[in-house]
Structures are given as C-alpha cells and as structure tokens.
CSV table of C-alpha atoms and ligand atoms in Angstrom, one decimal:
chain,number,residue,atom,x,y,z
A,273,UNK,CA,-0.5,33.2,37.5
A,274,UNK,CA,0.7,35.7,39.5
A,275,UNK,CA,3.8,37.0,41.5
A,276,UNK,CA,6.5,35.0,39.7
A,277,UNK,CA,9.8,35.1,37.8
A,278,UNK,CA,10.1,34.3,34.3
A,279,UNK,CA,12.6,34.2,31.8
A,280,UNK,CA,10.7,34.7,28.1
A,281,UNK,CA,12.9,34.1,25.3
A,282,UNK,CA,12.3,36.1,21.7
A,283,UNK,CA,10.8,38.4,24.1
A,284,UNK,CA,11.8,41.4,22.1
A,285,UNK,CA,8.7,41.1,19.5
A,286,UNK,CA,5.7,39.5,18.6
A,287,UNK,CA,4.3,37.1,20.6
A,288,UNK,CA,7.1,37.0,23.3
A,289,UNK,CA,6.9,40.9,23.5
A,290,UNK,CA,3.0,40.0,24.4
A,291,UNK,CA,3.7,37.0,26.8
A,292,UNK,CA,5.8,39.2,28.2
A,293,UNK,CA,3.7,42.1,28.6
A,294,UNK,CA,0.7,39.7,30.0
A,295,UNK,CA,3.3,38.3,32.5
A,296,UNK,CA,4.2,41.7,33.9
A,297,UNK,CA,0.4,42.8,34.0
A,298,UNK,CA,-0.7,39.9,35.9
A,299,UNK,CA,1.7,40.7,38.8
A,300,UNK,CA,4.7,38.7,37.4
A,301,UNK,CA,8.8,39.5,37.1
A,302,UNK,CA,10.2,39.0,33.9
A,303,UNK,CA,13.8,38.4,32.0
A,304,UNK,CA,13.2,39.3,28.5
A,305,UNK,CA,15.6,37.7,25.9
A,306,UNK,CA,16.2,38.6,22.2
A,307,UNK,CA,18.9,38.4,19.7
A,308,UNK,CA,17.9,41.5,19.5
A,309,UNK,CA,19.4,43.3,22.4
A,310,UNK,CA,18.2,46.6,21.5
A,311,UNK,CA,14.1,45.1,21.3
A,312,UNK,CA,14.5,43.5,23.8
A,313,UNK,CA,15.5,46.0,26.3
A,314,UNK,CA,12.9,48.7,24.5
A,315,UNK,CA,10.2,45.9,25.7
A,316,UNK,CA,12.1,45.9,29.4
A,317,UNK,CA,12.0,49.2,29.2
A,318,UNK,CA,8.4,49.6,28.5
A,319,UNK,CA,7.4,46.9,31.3
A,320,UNK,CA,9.2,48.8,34.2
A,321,UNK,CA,11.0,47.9,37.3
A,322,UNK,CA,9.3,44.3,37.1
A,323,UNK,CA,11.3,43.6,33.9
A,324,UNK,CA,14.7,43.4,32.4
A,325,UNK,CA,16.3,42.4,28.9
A,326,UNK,CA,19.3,40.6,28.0
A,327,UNK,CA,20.4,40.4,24.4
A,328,UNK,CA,22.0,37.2,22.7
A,329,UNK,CA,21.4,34.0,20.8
A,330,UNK,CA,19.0,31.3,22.5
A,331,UNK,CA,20.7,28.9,21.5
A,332,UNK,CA,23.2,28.9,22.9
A,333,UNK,CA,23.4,27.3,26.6
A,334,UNK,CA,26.1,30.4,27.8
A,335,UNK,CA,23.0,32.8,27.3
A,336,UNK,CA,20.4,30.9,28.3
A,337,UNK,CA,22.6,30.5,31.5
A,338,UNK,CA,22.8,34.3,31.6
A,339,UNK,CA,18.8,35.3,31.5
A,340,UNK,CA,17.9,32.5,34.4
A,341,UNK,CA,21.1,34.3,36.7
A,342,UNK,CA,19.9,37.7,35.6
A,343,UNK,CA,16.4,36.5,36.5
A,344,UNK,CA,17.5,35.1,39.9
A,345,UNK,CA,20.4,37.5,40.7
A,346,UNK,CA,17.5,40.4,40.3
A,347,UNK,CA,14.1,39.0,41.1
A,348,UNK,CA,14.2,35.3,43.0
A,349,UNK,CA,14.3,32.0,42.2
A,350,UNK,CA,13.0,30.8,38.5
A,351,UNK,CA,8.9,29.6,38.1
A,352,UNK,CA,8.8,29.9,34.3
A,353,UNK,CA,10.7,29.4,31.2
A,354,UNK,CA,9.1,30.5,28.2
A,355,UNK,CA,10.7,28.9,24.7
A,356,UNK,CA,9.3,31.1,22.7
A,357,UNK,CA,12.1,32.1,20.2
A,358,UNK,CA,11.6,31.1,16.5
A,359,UNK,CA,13.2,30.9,13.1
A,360,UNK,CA,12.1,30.1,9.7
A,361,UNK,CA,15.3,29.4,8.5
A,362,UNK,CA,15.4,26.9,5.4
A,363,UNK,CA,12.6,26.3,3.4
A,364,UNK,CA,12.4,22.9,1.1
A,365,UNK,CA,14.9,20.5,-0.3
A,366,UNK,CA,17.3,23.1,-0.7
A,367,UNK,CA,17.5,23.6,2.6
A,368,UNK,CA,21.5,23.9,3.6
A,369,UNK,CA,23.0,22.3,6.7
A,370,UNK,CA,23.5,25.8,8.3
A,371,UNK,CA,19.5,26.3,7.6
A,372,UNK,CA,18.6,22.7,9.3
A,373,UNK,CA,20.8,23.5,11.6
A,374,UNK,CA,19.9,27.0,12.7
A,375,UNK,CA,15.8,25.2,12.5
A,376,UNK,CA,16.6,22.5,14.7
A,377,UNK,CA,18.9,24.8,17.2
A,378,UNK,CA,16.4,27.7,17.7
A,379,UNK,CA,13.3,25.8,17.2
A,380,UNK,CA,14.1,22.7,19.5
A,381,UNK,CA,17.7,22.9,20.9
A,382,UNK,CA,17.2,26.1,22.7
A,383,UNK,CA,14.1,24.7,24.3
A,384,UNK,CA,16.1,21.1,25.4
A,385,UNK,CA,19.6,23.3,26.7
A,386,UNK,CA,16.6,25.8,29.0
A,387,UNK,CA,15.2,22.3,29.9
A,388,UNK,CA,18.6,20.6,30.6
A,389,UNK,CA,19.1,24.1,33.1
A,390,UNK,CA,15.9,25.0,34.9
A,391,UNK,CA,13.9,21.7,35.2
A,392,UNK,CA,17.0,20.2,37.9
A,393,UNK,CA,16.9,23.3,39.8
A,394,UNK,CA,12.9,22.8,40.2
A,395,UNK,CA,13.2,19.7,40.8
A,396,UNK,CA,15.8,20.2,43.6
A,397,UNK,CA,14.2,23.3,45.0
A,398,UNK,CA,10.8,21.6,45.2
A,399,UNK,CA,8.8,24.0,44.2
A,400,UNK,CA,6.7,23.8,41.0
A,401,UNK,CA,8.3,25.2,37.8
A,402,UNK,CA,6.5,26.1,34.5
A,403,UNK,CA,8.1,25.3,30.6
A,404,UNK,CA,5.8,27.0,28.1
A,405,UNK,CA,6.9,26.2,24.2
A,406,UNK,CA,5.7,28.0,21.6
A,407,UNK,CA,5.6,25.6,18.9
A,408,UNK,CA,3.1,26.1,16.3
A,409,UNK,CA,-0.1,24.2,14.3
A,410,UNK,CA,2.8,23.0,12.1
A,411,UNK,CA,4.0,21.1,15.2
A,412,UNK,CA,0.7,19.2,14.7
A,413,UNK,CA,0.0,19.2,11.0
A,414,UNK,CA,2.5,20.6,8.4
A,415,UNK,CA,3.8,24.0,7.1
A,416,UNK,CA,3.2,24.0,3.3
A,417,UNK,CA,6.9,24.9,1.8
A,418,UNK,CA,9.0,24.9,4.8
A,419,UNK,CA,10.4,21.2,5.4
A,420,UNK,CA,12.7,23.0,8.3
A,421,UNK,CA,10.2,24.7,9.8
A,422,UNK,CA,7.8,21.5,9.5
A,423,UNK,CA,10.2,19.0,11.0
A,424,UNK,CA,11.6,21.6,14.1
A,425,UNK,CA,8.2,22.2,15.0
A,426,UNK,CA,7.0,18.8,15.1
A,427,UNK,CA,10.2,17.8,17.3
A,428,UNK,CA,9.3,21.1,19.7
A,429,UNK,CA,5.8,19.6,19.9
A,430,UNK,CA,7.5,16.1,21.1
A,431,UNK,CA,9.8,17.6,23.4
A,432,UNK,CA,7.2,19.6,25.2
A,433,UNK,CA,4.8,16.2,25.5
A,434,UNK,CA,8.2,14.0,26.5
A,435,UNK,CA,8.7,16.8,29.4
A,436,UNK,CA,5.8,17.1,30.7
A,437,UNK,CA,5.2,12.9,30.6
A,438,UNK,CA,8.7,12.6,32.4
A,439,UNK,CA,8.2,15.4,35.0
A,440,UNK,CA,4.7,16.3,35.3
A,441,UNK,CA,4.0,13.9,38.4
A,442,UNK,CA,6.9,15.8,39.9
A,443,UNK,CA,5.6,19.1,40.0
A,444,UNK,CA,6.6,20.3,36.5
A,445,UNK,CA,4.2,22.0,34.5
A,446,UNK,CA,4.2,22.2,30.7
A,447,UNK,CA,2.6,23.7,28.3
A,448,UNK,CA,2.6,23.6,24.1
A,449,UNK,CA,1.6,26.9,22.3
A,450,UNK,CA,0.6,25.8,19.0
A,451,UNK,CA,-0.9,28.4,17.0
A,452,UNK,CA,-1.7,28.9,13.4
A,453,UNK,CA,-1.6,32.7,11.6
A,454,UNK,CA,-0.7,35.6,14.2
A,455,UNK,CA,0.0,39.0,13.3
A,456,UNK,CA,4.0,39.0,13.8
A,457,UNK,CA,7.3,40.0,11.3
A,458,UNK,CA,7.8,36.3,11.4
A,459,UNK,CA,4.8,35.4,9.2
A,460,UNK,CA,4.6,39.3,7.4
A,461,UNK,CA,8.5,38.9,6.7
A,462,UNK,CA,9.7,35.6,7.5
A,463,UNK,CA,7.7,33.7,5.0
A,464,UNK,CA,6.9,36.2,2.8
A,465,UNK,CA,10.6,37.5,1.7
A,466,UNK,CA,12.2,37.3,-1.5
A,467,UNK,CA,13.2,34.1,-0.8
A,468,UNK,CA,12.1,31.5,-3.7
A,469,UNK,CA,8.8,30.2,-3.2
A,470,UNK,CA,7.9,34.0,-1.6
A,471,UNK,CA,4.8,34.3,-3.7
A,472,UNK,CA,3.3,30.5,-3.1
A,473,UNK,CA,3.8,31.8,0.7
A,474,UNK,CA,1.9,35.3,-0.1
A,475,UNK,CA,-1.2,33.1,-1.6
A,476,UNK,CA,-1.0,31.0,1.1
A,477,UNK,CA,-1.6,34.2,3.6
A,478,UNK,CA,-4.7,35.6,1.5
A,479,UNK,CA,-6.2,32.8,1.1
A,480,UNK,CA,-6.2,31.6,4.7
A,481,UNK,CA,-9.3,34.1,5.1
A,482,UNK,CA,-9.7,35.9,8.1
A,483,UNK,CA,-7.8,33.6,11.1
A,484,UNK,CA,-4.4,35.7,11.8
A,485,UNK,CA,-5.1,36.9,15.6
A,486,UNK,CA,-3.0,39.5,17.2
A,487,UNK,CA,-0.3,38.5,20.1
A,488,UNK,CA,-1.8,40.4,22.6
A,489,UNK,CA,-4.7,38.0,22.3
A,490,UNK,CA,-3.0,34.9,21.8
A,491,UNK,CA,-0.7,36.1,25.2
A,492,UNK,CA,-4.3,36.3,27.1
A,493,UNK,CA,-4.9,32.8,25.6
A,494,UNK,CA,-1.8,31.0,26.9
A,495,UNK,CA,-1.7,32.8,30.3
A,496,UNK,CA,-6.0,31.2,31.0
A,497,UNK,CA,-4.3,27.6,29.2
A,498,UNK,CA,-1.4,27.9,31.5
A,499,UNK,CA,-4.1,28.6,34.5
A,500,UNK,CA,-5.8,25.4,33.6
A,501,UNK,CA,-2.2,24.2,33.1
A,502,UNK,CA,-3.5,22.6,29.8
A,503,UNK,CA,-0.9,20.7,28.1
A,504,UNK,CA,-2.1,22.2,24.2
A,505,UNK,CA,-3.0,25.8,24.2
A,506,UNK,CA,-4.5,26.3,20.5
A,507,UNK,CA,-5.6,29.6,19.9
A,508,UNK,CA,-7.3,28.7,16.8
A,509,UNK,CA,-9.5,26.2,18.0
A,510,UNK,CA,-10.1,24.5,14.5
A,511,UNK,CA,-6.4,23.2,14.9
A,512,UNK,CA,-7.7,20.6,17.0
A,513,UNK,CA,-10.6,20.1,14.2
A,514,UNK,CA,-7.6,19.1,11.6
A,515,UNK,CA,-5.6,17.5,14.0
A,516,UNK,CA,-8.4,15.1,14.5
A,517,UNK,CA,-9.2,14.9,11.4
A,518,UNK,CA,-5.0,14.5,10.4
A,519,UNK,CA,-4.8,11.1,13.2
A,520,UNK,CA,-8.2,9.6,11.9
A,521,UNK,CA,-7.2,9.5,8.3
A,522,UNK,CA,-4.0,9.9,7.8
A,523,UNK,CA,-4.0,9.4,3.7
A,524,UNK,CA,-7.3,11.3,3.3
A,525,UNK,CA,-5.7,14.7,5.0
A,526,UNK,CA,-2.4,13.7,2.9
A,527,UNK,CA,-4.6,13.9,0.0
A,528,UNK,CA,-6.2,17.1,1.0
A,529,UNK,CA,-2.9,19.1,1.8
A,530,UNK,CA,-1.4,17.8,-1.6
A,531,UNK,CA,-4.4,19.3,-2.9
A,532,UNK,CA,-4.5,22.4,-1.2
A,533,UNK,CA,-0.3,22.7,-1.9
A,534,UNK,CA,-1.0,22.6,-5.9
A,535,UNK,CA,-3.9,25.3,-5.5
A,536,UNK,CA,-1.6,27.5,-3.9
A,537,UNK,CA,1.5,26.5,-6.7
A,538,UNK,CA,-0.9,27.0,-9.2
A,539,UNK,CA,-1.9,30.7,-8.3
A,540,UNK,CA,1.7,31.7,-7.4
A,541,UNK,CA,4.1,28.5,-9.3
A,542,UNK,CA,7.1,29.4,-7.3
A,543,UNK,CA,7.2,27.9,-3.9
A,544,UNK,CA,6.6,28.0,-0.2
A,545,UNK,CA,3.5,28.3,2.1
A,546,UNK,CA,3.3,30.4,5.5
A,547,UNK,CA,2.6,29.4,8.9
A,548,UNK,CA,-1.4,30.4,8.6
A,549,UNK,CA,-1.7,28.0,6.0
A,550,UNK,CA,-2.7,25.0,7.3
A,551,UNK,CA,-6.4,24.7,6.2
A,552,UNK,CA,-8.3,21.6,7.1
A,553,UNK,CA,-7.7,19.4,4.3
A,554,UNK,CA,-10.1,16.7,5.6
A,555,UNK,CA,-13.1,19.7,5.2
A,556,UNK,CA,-11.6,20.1,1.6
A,557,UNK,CA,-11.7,16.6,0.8
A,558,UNK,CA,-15.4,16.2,1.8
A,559,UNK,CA,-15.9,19.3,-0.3
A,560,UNK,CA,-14.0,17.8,-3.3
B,1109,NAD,N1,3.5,34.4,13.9
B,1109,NAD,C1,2.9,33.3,13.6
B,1109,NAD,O1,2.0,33.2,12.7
B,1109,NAD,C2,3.3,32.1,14.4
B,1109,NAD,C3,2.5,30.9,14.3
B,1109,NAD,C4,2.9,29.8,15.0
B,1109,NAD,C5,4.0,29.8,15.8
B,1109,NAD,N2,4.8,30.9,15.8
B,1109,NAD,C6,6.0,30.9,16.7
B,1109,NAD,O2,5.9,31.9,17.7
B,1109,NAD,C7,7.2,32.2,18.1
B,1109,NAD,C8,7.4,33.7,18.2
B,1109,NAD,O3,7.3,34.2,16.8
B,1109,NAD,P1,6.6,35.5,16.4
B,1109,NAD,O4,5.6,35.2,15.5
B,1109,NAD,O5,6.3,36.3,17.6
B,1109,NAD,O6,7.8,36.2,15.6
B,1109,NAD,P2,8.6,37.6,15.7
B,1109,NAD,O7,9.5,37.6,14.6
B,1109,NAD,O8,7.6,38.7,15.9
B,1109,NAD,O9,9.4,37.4,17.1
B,1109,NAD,C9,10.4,36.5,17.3
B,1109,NAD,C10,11.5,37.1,18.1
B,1109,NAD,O10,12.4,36.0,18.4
B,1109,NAD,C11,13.7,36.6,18.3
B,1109,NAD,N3,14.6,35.5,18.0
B,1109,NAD,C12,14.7,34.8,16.8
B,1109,NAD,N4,15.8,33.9,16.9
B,1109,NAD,C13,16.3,34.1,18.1
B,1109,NAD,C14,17.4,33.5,18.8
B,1109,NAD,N5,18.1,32.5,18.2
B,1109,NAD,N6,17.7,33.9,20.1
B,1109,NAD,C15,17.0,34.9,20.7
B,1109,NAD,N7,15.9,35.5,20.1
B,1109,NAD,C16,15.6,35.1,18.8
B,1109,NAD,C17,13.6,37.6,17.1
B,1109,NAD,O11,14.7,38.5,17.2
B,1109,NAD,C18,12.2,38.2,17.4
B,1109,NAD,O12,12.3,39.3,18.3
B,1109,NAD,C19,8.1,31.5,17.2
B,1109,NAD,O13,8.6,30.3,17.8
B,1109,NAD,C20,7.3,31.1,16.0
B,1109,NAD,O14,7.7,30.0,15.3
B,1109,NAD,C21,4.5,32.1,15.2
C-alpha cells in the first residue's frame, strides 16, 4: 500500500503510533488523531512533511469530521480510515453507565460515525476506500474481567464483518485487527491499574508466557494483511487455533475459560484479567 491518505485514529501511541509510522514509510500520507493532542502531534512531528496531528475525542463525529478535512484539505482525497482508538473503560458488573458508555462509544461508535463519513464519499468518488479496525482477540473469544471491554470488542468485530459484507463488492475494503498481548500503556496500565481486580489482571499477564509482540511488528503485520486485503489480520496466529476451537465446542471452551478465570482468581482473588489473557481453553481442557 503505497501513495495514499489516511486518517489513523489513537495515532498518538502504541499501535496507532506504529500503523502510523508503517503508513508513512511505505510512501503513504497520514492524519494522525489522539485525545492526546500533544502525542499525537510529537508522532506528526516525528513522521515529517507526510504527516499531520489533530487532537480530540474520536468519538465524537465533529472530530472525526475534522481529521478526514484536515487529511483532504492537506494531502487529497481519503483511501484509508484506521479505527484504531481504544479504551478499557469499565471492567465487570460494576461497570457504570458512563463506563459502558465510554466502551461502546470509543470501541464501536467511533468506528460506525468514521463509517457513516468516509464509506459515502468512496462510494461516490468510485475509487476504492480502505476501513481497518483494530478490534482485538477479545472481539473473537473473551477478555477475562472486563465485561465492557468483552462486549465492545465483539460488536467492533461485527461491525467490521457487516461492512465489509455490505460494501465489499463495491470497492470497499475492510479489514479486522484482532490481536492478543502487544506491548502498549493500554495492557501495562490500562488493565493493570489500581483498579479492583488489578492483581487477577497482573497474573493474567505473567502467566500468558512469552506472546506480547511489539507494535512495530504487529503494524508490519496489518500493512502484508491489508496487502492481501484479508478480512482477519491475527498477529498471534494461535487466535485462530481458539477461535476454532471456541465455534466447534462452544461449552467445552466455556468450561476451559471458567477454568482458566478461577486459576487466575485463585493466585490474585481480586478481579480482572488483561487483554493477553486469552489462553486456549480447549488445549487446557484436553490437558485437564
Ligand atoms: N495492547 C494490546 O495488548 C491490545 C490488544 C488487542 C487490541 N488492542 C487494541 O489496540 C488499539 C490501540 O491500543 P494500544 O494498545 O495501542 O493502546 P495505547 O494506550 O498505547 O494507545 C491508544 C491511543 O488511543 C488514544 N485514545 C484513547 N481513546 C481515545 C479517543 N476517545 N479518541 C482519540 N484517541 C483516543 C490514547 O490517547 C492513546 O494514545 C485499541 O483499540 C486496543 O483496544 C490492544
């Protein structure tokens, strides 16, 4: 993918900073977009002439509206939206209204509002147009702990498939990041905070063994996927091992995460599970 303009949301870290980054270095221009104003123009500024930042909350439609006319007023017409952005807001039952809500508005809103935007204009211009989500392996299986993260993930996975079922035959490309552990603030602070539950989420991280991958490599993963333009980019192939494993037996890989939940509980009794915790419970039930 080379030579055109993108708009990457949560751009200002992690694994946007790297998608970013990729985007540039393969010959494309880039609208980087972070509540973070100040990271995200510290990544523009970084990335050169071929990038610029623009700070503000995804999800709302007013900024989203802002990075694609940034993006077009400075570099051409729009190829590729990037829903990238991500919260862990809320964890479990607990979870307030303003949790679900800021879960289901970063996680999945913000990706329907970009979609609602860009998709008509490709559509009307002709031209093929790109929509890469990053959703996550909880998208597919589950995130131990985190009923918000859980549920926004698996409706950002269903989004991405309804979009690119509705509009692939017209030209629109879409792809669905779904990794498990990367090495980003969001699963070294996000899970792992003081909030209750923190230490479940800790023991969740060391015991995942060695998986967590750096963004720079899961960036040079999604760019080949979104070469092949395949629909599920996994980073961590053995995703697609569980998620097999998850639609062939649904109760057995139940079983196996309730089992791999009270294992966690029981070395750390006070809560939640992180992102890289999604072991292969069918492999744990053939082992138990
Ligand atoms: N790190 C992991 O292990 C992991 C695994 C699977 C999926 N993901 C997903 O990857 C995506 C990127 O996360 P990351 O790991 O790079 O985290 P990160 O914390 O390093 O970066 C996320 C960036 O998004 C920005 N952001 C958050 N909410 C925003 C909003 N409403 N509007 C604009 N910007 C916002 C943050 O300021 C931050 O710069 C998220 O959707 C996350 O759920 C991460």
């Amino acid at each position: 993918m080379t030579d055109r303009v993108a708009v990457v949301t949560g751009g200002g870290a992690g694994i946007g900073a790297a998608l970013a980054s990729a985007l540039v270095d393969a010959g494309n221009r880039v609208v980087v977009v972070d509540l973070d104003g100040d990271a995200a123009q510290a990544v523009a500024d970084r990335l050169g002439e071929r990038a610029r930042a623009l700070g503000g909350d995804v999800a709302d439609d007013a900024v989203i509206a802002a990075a694609v006319d940034l993006a077009e007023s400075t570099f051409g017409p729009l190829d590729v939206f990037v829903a990238n952005a991500g919260t862990t807001a809320g964890m479990g039952l607990d979870s307030t209204d303003a949790a679900w809500s800021t879960a289901l508005n970063v996680n999945v809103l913000a990706h329907v509002r970009a979609a609602r935007l860009v998709v008509p204009r490709w559509l009307e211009r002709g031209t093929p147009g790109y929509f890469l989500t990053t959703a996550s392996a909880a998208g597919l299986l589950t995130q131990i702990g985190s009923a918000t993260y859980s549920v926004s993930k698996h409706a950002a996975v269903g989004f991405a498939e309804w979009l690119s079922v509705t509009y692939g035959d017209r030209g629109v490309a879409v792809s669905c990041l779904c990794p498990m552990g990367v090495n980003t603030a969001l699963l070294n602070s996000g899970f792992d905070s003081d909030r209750e539950g923190a230490s479940v989420a800790a023991a969740a991280v060391t015991s995942a063994g060695g998986d967590v991958l750096e963004p720079e490599d899961v960036a040079r993963m999604t760019l080949d996927g979104m070469e092949a333009e395949r629909f599920l980019i996994l980073p961590h192939p053995q995703v697609l091992t569980m998620y097999s494993h998850k639609s062939a037996d649904y109760d057995r890989w139940i079983a196996g995460m309730r089992r791999y939940r009270s294992t966690l509980e029981r070395s750390a009794p006070d809560g939640n599970a992180p992102d890289r915790s999604t072991p292969d419970p069918a492999a744990d039930t053939r082992q138990g």
